Amino acid sequence: MRVWAVANQKGGVGKTTTSIALAGLLADAGKRVLLVDLDPHGSMTSYFGHDPDSLEHGVFDLFQHQGEVPSGLPRQLLVKTSHERIHLLPASTVLATLERQSPGQSGLGLVVAKALAQLWQDFDHAIIDSPPLLGVLMVNALAASQHLVIPVQTEFLAVKGLERMVSTLAMINRSRRQALPYTIVPTLFDRRTQASMSTLRLLRSSYPEHLWPAYVPVDTRLRDASRAGQVPSQFDGGSRGVLAYRALLKHLLGQQAAQVA
């Protein structure tokens, strides 16, 4: 199983859309895909028709065993999605209380990695949707992943979030045996606006080694797919957004192959 985390320390940059779009394209290609929702807002969980406010079981259950994950628990927590090859570890809003509980517990940083280890043979890919703040949940996402995808909305404030994210990654890498590779993905690009154009130029000059050279454009069909609860590639496979995510997936798989080699 290959594990990707999607994270940025700013909300509204397209993390959930990116996670689901990539998962859908992988599943369309015959891959078994696991989505992990680590955001207490539960946007990914809601996307597939599950209510984070009333969910009885989910990712939160994994953190209730002093840093250990009971055998079989991750499989029991899986729920189905609108795509037959995608399963979800859902989030409930109670995840928001985890940060208050965590100071009294040790070993919580590797809970998700331990859960994925139990599902390793069941899936080809896992994609983790992270919360937009540094804490136990983001640390879990980064610790469990083999590649980090950082969506960055093409506007100035999102670049500030990227700077914080890169700083956080540098801190996390000090405790990893191998630095976590990452790809920056410009999102919500609108070539009609000066903000998008100037931000894209700034990203290209500041992060040339890590930036995906293309971008995901503003596309209302992505929002329509969310409203329908379908992965974007099944809702409208020819939309501009899906074509962009298809190109991004090809880029990420190429990087993955190079890392394995």
mmCIF file with all atom_site columns, C-alpha atoms in Angstrom, residues 21 48 92 158 169 211 216-217:
data_model
loop_
_atom_site.group_PDB
_atom_site.id
_atom_site.type_symbol
_atom_site.label_atom_id
_atom_site.label_alt_id
_atom_site.label_comp_id
_atom_site.label_asym_id
_atom_site.label_entity_id
_atom_site.label_seq_id
_atom_site.pdbx_PDB_ins_code
_atom_site.Cartn_x
_atom_site.Cartn_y
_atom_site.Cartn_z
_atom_site.occupancy
_atom_site.B_iso_or_equiv
_atom_site.pdbx_formal_charge
_atom_site.auth_seq_id
_atom_site.auth_comp_id
_atom_site.auth_asym_id
_atom_site.auth_atom_id
_atom_site.pdbx_PDB_model_num
ATOM 1 C CA . ALA A 1 21  ? -10.443 13.410 -6.779  1.00 0.00 ? 21  ALA A CA 1
ATOM 2 C CA . PHE A 1 48  ? -20.062 10.579 1.085   1.00 0.00 ? 48  PHE A CA 1
ATOM 3 C CA . SER A 1 92  ? -16.825 12.456 13.799  1.00 0.00 ? 92  SER A CA 1
ATOM 4 C CA . ALA A 1 158 ? -2.517  30.594 1.236   1.00 0.00 ? 158 ALA A CA 1
ATOM 5 C CA . LEU A 1 169 ? 7.478   19.452 7.795   1.00 0.00 ? 169 LEU A CA 1
ATOM 6 C CA . LEU A 1 211 ? 6.035   22.465 -7.201  1.00 0.00 ? 211 LEU A CA 1
ATOM 7 C CA . VAL A 1 216 ? -6.024  22.858 -10.692 1.00 0.00 ? 216 VAL A CA 1
ATOM 8 C CA . PRO A 1 217 ? -8.382  25.513 -12.080 1.00 0.00 ? 217 PRO A CA 1
#
